[in-house]
Coordinates of C-alpha atoms in Angstrom, one line a residue:
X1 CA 65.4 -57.8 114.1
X2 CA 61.5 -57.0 114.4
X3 CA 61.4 -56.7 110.6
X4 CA 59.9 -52.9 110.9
X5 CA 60.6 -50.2 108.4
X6 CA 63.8 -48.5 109.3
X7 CA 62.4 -45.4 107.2
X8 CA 61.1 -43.3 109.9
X9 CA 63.9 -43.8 111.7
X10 CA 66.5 -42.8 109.1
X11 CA 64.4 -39.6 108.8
X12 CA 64.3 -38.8 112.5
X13 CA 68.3 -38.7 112.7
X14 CA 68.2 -37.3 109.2
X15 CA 65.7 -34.1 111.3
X16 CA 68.6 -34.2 114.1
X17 CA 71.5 -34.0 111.8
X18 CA 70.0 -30.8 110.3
X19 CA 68.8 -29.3 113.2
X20 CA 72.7 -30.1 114.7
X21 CA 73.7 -28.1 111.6
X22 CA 75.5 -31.0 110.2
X23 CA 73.7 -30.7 106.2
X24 CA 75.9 -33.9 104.8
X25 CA 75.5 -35.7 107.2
X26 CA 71.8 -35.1 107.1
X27 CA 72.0 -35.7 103.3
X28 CA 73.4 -39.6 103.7
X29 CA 70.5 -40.5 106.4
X30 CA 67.8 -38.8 104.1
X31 CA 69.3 -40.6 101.1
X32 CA 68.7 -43.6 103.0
X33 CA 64.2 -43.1 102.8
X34 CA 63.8 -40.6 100.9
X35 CA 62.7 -42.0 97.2
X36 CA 62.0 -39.6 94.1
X37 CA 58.7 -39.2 92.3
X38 CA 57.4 -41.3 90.2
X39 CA 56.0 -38.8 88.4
X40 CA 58.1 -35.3 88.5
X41 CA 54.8 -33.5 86.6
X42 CA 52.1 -34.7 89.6
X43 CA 50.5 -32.0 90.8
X44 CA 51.1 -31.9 94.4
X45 CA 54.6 -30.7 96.7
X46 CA 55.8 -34.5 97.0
X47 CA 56.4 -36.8 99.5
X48 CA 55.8 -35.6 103.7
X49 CA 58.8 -36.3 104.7
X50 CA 60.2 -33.8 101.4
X51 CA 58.1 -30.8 102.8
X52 CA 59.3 -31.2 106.1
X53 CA 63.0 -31.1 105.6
X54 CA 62.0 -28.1 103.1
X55 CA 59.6 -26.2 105.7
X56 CA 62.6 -26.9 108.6
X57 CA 65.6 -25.4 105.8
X58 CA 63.1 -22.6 105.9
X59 CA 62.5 -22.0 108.8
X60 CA 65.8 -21.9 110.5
X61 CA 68.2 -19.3 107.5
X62 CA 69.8 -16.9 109.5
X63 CA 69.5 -13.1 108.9
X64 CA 72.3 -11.9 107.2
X65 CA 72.1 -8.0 107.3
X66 CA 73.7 -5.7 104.6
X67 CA 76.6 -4.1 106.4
X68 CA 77.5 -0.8 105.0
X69 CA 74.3 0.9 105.6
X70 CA 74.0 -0.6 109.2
X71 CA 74.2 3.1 110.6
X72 CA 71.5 4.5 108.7
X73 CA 68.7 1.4 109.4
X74 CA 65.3 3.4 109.9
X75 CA 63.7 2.5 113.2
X76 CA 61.3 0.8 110.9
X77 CA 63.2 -1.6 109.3
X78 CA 64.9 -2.0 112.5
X79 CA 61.7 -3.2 114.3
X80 CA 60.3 -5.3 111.4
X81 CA 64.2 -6.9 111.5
X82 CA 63.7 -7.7 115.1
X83 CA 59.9 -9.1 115.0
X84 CA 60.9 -11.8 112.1
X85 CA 63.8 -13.4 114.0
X86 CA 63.7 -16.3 111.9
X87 CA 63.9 -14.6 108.9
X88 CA 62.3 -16.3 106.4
X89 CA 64.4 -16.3 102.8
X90 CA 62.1 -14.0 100.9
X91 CA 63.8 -11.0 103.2
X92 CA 67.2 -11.6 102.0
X93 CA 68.2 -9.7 98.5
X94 CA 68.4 -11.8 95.4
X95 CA 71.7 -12.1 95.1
X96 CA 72.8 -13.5 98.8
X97 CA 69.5 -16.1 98.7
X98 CA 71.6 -18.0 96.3
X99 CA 74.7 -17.9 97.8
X100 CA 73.3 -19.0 100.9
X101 CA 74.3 -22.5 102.1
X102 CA 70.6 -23.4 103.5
X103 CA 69.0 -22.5 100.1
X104 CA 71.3 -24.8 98.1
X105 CA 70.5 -27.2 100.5
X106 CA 66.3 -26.9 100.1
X107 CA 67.6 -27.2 96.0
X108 CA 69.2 -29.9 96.5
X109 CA 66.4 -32.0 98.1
X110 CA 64.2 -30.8 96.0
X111 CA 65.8 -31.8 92.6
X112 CA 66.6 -34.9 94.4
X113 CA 63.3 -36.0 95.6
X114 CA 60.7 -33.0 94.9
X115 CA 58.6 -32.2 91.8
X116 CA 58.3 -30.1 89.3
X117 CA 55.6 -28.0 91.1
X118 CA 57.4 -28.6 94.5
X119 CA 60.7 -27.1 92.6
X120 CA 58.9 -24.4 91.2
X121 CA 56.8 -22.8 94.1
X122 CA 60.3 -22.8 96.1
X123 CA 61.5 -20.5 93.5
X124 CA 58.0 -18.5 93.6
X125 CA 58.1 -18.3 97.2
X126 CA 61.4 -16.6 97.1
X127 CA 61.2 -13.9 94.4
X128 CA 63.3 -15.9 92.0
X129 CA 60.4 -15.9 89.0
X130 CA 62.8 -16.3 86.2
X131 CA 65.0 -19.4 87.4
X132 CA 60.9 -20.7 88.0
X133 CA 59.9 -20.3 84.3
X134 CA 63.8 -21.4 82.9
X135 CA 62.9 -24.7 84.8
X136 CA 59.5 -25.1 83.5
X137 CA 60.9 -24.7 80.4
X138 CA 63.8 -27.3 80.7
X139 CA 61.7 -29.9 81.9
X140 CA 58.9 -28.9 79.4
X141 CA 57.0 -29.5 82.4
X142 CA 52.7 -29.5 81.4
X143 CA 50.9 -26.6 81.5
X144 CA 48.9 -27.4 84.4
X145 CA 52.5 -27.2 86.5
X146 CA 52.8 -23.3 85.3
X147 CA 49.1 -22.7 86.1
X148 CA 49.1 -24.2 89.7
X149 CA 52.9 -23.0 90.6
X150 CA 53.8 -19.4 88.6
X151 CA 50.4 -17.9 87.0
X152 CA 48.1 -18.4 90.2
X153 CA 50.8 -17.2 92.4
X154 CA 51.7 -14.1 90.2
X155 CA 48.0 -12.4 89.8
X156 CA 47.4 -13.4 93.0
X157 CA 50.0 -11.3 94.7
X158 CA 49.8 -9.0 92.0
X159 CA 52.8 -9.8 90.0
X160 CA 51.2 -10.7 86.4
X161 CA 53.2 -7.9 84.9
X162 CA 56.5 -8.7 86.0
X163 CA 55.5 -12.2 84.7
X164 CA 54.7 -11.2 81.8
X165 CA 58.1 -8.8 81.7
X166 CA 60.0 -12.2 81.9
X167 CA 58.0 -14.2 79.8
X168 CA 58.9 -11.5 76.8
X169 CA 62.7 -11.2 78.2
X170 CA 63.1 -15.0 78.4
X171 CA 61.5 -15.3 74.2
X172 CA 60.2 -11.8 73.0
X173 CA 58.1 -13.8 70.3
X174 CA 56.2 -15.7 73.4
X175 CA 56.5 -19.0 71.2
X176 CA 57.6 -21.2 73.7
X177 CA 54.8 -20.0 76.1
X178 CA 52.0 -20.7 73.5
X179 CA 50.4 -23.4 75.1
X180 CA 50.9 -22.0 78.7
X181 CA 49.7 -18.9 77.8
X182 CA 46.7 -20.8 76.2
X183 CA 46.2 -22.7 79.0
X184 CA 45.9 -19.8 81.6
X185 CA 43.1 -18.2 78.9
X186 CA 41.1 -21.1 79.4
X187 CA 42.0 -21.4 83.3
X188 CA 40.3 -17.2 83.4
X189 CA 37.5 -18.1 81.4
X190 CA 36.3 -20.8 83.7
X191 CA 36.3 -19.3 86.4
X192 CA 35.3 -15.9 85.2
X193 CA 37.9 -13.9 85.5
X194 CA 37.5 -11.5 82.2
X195 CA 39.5 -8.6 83.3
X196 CA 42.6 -10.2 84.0
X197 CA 42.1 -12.6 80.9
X198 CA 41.4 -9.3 78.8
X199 CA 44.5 -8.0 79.9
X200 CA 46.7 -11.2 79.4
X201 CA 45.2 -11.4 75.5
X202 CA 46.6 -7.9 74.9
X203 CA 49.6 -9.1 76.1
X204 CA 49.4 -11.5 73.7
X205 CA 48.6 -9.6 70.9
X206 CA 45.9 -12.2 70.2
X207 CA 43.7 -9.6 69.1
X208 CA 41.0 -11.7 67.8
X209 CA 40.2 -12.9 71.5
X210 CA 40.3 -9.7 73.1
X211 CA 38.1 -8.4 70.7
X212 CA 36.0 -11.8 71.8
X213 CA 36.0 -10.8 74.8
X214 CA 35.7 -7.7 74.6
X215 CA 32.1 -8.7 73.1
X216 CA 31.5 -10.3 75.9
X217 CA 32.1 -7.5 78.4
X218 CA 29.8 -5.6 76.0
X219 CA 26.7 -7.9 76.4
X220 CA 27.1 -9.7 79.5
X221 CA 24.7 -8.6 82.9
X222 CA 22.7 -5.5 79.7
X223 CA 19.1 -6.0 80.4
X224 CA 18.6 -2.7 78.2
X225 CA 19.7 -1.0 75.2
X226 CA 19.9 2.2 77.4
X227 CA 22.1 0.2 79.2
X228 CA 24.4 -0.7 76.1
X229 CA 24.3 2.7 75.2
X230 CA 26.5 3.4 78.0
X231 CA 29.2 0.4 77.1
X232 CA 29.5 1.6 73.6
X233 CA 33.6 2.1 74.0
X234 CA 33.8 -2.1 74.0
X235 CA 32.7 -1.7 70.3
X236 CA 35.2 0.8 69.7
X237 CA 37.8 -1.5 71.2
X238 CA 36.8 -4.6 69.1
X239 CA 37.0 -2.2 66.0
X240 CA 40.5 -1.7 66.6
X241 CA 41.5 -5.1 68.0
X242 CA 40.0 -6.1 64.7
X243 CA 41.9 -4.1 62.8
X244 CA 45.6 -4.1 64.4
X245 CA 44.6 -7.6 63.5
X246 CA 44.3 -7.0 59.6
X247 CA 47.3 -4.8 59.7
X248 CA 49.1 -7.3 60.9
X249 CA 48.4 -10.2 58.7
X250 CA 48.5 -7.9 55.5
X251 CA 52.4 -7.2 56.8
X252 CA 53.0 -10.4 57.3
X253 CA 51.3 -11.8 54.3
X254 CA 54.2 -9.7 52.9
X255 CA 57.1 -11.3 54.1
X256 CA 58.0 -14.9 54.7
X257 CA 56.2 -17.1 56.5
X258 CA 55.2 -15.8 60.0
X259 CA 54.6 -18.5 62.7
X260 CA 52.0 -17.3 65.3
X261 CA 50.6 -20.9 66.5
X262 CA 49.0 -20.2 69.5
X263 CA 47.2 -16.9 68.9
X264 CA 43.6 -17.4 66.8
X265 CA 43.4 -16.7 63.7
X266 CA 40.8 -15.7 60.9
X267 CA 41.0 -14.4 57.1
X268 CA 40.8 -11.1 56.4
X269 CA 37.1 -11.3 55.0
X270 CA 36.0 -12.9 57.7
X271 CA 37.2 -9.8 60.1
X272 CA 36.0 -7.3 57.4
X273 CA 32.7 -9.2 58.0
X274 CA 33.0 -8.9 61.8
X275 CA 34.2 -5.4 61.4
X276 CA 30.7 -4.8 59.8
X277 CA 28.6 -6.1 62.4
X278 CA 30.2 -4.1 65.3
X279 CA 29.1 -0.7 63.0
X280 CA 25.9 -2.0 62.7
X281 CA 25.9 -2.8 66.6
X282 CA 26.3 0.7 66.8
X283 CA 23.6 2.1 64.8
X284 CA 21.2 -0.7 66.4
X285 CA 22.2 0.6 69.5
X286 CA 21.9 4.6 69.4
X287 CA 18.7 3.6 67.4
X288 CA 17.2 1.6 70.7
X289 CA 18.9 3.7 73.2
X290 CA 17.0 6.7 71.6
X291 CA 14.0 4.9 71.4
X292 CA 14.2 3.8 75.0
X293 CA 14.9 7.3 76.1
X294 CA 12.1 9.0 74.3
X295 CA 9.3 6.2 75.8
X296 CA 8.4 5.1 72.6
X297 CA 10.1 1.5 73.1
X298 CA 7.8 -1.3 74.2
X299 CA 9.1 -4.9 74.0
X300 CA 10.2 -6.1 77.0
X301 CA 12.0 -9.8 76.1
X302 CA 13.6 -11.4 79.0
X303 CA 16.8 -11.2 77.3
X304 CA 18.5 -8.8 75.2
X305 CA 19.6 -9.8 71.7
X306 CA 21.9 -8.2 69.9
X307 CA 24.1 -8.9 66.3
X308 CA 26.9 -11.2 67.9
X309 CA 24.5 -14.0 68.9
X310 CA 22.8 -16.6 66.5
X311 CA 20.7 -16.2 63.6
X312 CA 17.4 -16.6 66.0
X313 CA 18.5 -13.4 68.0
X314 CA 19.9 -11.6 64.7
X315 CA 16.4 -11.5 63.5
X316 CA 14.7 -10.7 67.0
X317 CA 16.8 -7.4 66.8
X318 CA 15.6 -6.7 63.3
X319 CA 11.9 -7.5 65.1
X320 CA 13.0 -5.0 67.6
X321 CA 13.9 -2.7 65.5
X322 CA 10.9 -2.0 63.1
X323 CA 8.8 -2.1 66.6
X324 CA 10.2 0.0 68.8
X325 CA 10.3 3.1 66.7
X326 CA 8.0 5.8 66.0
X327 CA 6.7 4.4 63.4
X328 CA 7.4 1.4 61.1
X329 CA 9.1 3.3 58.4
X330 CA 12.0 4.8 61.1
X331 CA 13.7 1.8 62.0
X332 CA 12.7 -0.3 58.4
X333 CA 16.5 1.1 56.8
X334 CA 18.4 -0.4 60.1
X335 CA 16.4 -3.2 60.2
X336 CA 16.2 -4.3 56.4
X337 CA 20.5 -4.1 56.7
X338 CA 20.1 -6.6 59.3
X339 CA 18.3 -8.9 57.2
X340 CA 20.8 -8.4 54.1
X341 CA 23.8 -8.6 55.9
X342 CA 23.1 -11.8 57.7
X343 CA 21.2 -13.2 54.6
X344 CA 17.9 -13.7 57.5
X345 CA 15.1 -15.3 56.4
X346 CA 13.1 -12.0 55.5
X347 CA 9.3 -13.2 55.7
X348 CA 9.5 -14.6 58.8
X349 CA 11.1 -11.6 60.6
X350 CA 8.2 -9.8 59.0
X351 CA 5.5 -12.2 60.3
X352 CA 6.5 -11.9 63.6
X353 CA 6.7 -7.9 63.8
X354 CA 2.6 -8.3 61.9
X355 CA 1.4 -10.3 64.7
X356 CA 3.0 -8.2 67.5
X357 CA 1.3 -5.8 65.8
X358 CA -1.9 -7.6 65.7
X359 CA -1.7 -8.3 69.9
X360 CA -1.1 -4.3 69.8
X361 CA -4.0 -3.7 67.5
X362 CA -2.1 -1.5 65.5
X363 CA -3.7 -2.8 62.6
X364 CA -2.7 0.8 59.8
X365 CA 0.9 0.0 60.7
X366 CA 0.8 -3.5 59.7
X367 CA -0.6 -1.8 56.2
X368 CA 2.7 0.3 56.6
X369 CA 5.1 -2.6 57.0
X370 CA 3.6 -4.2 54.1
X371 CA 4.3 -1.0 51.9
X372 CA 7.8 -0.8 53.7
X373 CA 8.0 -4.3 52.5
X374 CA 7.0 -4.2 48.4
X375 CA 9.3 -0.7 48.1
X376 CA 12.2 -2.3 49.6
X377 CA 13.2 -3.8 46.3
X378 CA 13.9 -7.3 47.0
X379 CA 10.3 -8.6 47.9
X380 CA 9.7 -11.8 46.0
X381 CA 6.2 -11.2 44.4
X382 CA 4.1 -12.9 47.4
X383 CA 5.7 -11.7 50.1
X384 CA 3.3 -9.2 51.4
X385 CA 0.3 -12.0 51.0
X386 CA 2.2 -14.6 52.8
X387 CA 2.9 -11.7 56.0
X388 CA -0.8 -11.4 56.2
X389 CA -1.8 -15.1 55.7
X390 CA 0.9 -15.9 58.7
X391 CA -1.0 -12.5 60.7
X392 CA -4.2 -14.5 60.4
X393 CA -3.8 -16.9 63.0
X394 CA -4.6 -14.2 65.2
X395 CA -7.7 -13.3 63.4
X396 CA -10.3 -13.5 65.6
X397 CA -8.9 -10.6 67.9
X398 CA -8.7 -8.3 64.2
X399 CA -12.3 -6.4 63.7
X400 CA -14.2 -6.8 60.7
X401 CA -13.2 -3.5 59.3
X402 CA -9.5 -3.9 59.5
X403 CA -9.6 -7.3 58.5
X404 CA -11.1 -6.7 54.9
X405 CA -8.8 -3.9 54.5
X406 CA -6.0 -6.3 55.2
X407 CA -7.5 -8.9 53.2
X408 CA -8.0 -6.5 50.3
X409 CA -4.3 -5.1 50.1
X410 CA -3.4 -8.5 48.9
X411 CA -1.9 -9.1 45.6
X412 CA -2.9 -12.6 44.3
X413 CA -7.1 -13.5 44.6
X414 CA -6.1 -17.3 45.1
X415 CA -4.3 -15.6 48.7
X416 CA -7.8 -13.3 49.0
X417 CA -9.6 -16.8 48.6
X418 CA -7.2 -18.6 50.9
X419 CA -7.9 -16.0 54.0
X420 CA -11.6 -15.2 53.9
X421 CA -11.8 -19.0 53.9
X422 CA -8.9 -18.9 57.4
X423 CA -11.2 -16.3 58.5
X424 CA -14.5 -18.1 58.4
X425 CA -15.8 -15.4 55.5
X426 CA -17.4 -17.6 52.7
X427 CA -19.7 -15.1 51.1
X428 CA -16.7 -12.7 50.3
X429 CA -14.6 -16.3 49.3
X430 CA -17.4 -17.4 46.9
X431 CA -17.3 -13.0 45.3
X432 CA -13.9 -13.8 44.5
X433 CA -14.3 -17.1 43.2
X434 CA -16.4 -16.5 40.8
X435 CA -14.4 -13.8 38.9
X436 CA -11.8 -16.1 38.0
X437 CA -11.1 -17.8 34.8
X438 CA -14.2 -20.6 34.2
X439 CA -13.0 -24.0 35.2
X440 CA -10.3 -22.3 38.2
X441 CA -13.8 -20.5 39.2
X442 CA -15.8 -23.7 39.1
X443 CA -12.6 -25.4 41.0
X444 CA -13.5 -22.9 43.9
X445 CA -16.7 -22.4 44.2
X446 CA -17.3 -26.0 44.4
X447 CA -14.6 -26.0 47.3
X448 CA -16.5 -23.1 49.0
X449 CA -20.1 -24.9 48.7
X450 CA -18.1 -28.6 50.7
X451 CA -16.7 -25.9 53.4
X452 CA -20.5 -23.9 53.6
X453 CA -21.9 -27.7 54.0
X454 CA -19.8 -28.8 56.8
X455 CA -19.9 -25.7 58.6
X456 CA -24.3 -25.6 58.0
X457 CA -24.0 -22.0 56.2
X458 CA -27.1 -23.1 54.3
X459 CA -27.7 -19.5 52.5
X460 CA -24.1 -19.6 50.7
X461 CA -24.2 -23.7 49.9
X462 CA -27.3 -22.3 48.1
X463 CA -25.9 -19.4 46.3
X464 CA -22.8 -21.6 45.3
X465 CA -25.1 -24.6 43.9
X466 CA -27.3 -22.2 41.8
X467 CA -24.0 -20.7 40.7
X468 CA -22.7 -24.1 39.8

């Protein structure tokens, strides 16, 4: 008559009917407000009124104790049997939680008028694992669904490896759980979880992102190569994550076609390649670790590069390593692999370990690298000149002495020309000039006299113009 919403009503007697222990009557005034989902995938427990019929089913199973062992109870589970009087479902055995009437009751309500989620963390809460993933399954419910109601459950309350035990009993090739075992990979990586994501990819058998991660666990939180010298067994591991991998694609390559859609794959030169840099890891790592330990180390960078980053940080190990040993020549062989491995721009590695030589005055050693340089074998013909042109930016902190010898190592006079005139030297410029071929010769000299002009060096603008 007063035009209000019978709903709560119909729920109320729905309660009393349930609590009376009268379950179909319950079930015709429940029928009456309760409505389904809209969306069985949503990710929340439906509707209020759902959870509480649930939480009161719940609640209220009786104990039902196994009979032919009554006599020898221990006093323990005698005492925990008294303190849960309501005994919640998860203390009954597997077998009698189906077969009681209360828990076909919460079923029914909750395929009625529950979702998916709601559905499956009923079955979670209970021990009943494998009827959760054979109805995540059946509704080919979204992976968010098995990430908020089975995977965060199972770790949690560590259970992953019985999950895992079911997922391979329910389809031994894991197929059908690509995408949710995908999904919980990303889920771990977020928020930062590699151990258990580590252990989930051998599980897998995607070996190509353990041995990821695996990189990561090598590299992460390392603020020294001492300190990677003691987490050398994570290269060992990607080795062999790398090559289970190869076995496995050269047997499969072998037979028919082998469907592995979910795990990552990569051709075989590309792991060989991989394979590679993890040996070279190595040997960059004793190298540093024994330079670290013997005090002859002496970059400090803010952060630690090593082969598995970018280009940029490929070559600041290659830096790294010339420096840091006890002379240039000991780390040249480790380094110059570096550079011809990764294809790294060559010059400009050595640039940058000639001035961090310069700001260490260690001006014989830059002599050394250069010497290091033209014996390697691949050094393009100006190579050394153009490491000692880039060096002269720093100039005016080289002394006079070592600046002449640097400038007279050079190859080509045109480059000797070029860096007395960086370095201010026009007297030695306008020597040079004038041994070359006639018109080149009066080419510079005249260029040497303009730059003696505009800088007022009056006494070689005068030697130039008698010259000329």
């Amino acid at each position: 008559k007063s035009g209000l919403d019978p709903g709560g009503a119909w729920h109320a007697w729905g309660m009393a009917c349930l609590k009376a222990g009268n379950l179909s009557s319950a079930r015709e005034k429940f029928n009456r407000c309760l409505k389904p989902p809209m969306d069985l995938n949503q990710l929340n427990h439906g509707s209020r009124l759902v959870q509480d019929v649930i939480q009161y089913l719940e609640s209220t199973v009786k104990p039902i104790l196994i009979t032919d062992d009554d006599y020898f109870t221990t006093l323990r589970e005698l005492e925990s049997t008294l303190r849960t009087r309501s005994l919640s479902l998860e203390m009954l055995c597997e077998g009698k939680i189906q077969h009681n009437s209360y828990y076909q009751e919460c079923l029914f309500y909750l395929h009625s008028y529950g979702t998916n989620l709601a559905i499956i963390s009923f079955y979670m809460r209970h021990d009943c694992m494998r009827e959760a993933l054979l109805h995540l399954l059946n509704k080919e419910s979204p992976s968010e669904v098995f990430i908020e109601g089975i995977f965060i459950p199972s770790y949690e309350s560590g259970k992953l490896h019985m999950l895992e035990n079911l997922l391979e009993t329910i389809d031994p090739g894991l197929e059908s759980w690509g995408v949710y075992l995908i999904a919980a990979c990303k889920y771990l990586q977020r928020k930062n979880y590699y151990h258990i994501l580590y252990e989930l990819q051998q599980f897998m058998k995607d070996h190509v992102r353990a041995a990821m991660t695996c990189i990561r666990f090598f590299t992460h939180g390392a603020k020294s190569y001492t300190e990677l010298g003691g987490k050398q067994t994570w290269l060992l591991k990607i080795k062999d994550h790398l090559k289970v991998y190869l076995q496995e694609v050269s047997r499969s390559s072998g037979r028919k076609k082998m469907t592995f859609t979910f795990r990552k794959k990569m051709s075989a030169t590309d792991v060989s390649r991989h394979i590679n840099t993890v040996d070279l890891q190595m040997e960059v790592t004793k190298f540093l670790h024994q330079c670290e330990s013997s005090g002859t180390s002496q970059m400090t960078g803010s952060s630690l590069p090593t082969l598995f980053g970018n280009n940029n940080m490929k070559m600041d190990v290659a830096c790294k390593v010339i420096l840091e040993g006890k002379n240039i020549e000991e780390g040249f062989g480790i380094a110059f692999r570096v550079l011809q491995d990764f294809q790294l721009e060559a010059t400009e590695v050595y640039s940058k370990v000639a001035k961090q030589l310069v700001k260490q005055q260690k001006y014989s050693e830059i002599r050394q690298l250069l010497k290091c340089v033209n014996e390697s074998g691949v050094a393009a013909k100006n190579d050394g000149d153009n490491i000692i042109l880039n060096c002269l930016n720093e100039f005016k902190n080289i002394p006079a002495e070592d600046l002449d010898n640097l400038i007279q190592d050079m190859d080509s006079d045109e480059n000797k020309i070029q860096a007395y005139v960086m370095c201010n030297k026009l007297r030695s410029a306008y020597l040079v000039s004038v041994r070359q071929e006639k018109s080149r010769a009066v080419q510079l000299v005249q260029h040497v006299r303009q730059l003696a002009e505009s800088s007022g060096d009056d006494v070689v603008k005068a030697i130039c113009a008698q010259w000329l």
